[in-house]
CSV table of C-alpha atoms in Angstrom, one decimal:
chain,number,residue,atom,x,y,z
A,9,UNK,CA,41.2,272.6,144.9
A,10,UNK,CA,38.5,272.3,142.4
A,11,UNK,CA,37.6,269.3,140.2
A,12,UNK,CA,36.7,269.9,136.5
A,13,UNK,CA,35.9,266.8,134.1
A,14,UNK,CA,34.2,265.2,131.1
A,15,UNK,CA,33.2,261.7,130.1
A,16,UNK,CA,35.0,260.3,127.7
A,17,UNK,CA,34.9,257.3,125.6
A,18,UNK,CA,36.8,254.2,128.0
A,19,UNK,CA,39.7,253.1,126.9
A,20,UNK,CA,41.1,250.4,129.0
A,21,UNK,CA,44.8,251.4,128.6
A,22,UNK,CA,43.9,255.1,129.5
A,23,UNK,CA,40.5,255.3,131.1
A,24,UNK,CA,41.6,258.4,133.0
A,25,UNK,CA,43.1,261.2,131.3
A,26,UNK,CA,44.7,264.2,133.8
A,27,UNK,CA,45.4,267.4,133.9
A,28,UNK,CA,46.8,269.7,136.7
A,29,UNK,CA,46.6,273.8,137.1
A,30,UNK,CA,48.2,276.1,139.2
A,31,UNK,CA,47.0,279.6,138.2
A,32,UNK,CA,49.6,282.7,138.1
A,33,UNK,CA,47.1,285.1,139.3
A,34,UNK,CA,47.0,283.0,142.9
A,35,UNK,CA,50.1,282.2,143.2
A,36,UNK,CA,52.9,284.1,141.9
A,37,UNK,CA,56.0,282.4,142.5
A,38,UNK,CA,56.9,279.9,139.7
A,39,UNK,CA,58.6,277.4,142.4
A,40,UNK,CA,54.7,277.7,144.3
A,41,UNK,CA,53.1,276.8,141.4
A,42,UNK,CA,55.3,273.8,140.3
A,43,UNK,CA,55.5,272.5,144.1
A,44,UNK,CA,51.6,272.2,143.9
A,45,UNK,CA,51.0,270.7,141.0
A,46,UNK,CA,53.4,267.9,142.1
A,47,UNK,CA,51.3,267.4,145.6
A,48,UNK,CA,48.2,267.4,143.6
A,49,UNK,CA,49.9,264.9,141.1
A,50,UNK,CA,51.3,262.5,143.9
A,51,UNK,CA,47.7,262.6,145.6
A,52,UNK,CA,45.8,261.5,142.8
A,53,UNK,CA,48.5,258.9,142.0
A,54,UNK,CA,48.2,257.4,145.5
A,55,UNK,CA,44.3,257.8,145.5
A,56,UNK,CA,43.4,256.4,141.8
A,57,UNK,CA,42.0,253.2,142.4
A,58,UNK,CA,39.0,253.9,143.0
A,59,UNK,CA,38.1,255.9,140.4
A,60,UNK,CA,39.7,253.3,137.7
A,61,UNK,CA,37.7,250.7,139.2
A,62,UNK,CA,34.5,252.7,138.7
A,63,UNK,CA,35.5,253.1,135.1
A,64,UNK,CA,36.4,249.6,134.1
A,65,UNK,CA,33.2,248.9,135.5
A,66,UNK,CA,30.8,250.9,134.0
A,67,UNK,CA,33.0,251.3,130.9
A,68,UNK,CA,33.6,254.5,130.5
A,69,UNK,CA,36.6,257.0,131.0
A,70,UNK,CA,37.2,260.7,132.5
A,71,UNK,CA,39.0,263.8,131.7
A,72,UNK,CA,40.1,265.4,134.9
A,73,UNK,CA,41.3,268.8,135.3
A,74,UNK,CA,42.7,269.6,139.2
A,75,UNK,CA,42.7,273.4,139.8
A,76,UNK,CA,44.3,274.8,142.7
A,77,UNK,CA,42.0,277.9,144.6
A,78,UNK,CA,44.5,278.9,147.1
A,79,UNK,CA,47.0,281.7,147.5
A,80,UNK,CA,49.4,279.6,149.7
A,81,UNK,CA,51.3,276.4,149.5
A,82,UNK,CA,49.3,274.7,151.6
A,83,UNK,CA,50.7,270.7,153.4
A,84,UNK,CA,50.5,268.0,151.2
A,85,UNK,CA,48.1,266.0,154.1
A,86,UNK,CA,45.8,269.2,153.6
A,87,UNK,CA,46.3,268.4,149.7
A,88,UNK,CA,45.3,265.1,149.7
A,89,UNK,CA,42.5,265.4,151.9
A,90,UNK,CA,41.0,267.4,149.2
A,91,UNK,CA,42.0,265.1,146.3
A,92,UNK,CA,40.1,261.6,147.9
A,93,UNK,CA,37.0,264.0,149.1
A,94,UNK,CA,36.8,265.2,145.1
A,95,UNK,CA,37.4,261.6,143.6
A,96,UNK,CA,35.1,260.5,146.1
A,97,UNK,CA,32.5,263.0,144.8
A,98,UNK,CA,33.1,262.3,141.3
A,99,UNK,CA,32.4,258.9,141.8
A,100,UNK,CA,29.3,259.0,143.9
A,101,UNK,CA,27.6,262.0,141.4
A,102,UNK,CA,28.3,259.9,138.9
A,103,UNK,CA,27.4,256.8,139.5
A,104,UNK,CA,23.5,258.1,139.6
């Protein structure tokens, strides 16, 4: 999975504004595609606080674009692995 974003403006009813891809050149089965997107979705639902602490308290917001790299579906514990170790990293590179 790979982790694109920008800084945005904060606004405290939408700090975080995101943004999920599954491209057809990796994976060419429709119902792949849509099945990822969803375990990247539920990830970053269940891992979010973090990051919207970090915004409220250095005022400022995110656009976040999750792309999926790989050719398989892969487990959804794989999936979130990957989502905390990138909102970690945001955080941290950020926060300099």
């Amino acid at each position: 999975i790979r982790l694109v974003f920008l800084p945005i403006p904060y606004n405290p009813e939408e700090p975080v504004k995101l943004g999920v891809s599954a491209p057809k050149r990796r994976m060419k089965r429709a119902v792949d595609r849509n099945r990822m997107k969803r375990l990247m979705r539920e990830a970053y639902r269940l891992n979010k606080e973090k990051l919207l602490e970090h915004c409220e308290k250095h005022q400022m917001g995110f656009a976040i674009l999750f792309i999926s790299q790989c050719n398989t579906l892969p487990d959804y514990s794989k999936t979130e692995e990957k989502i905390i170790l990138l909102l970690r990293r945001l955080i941290s590179t950020h926060a300099k």
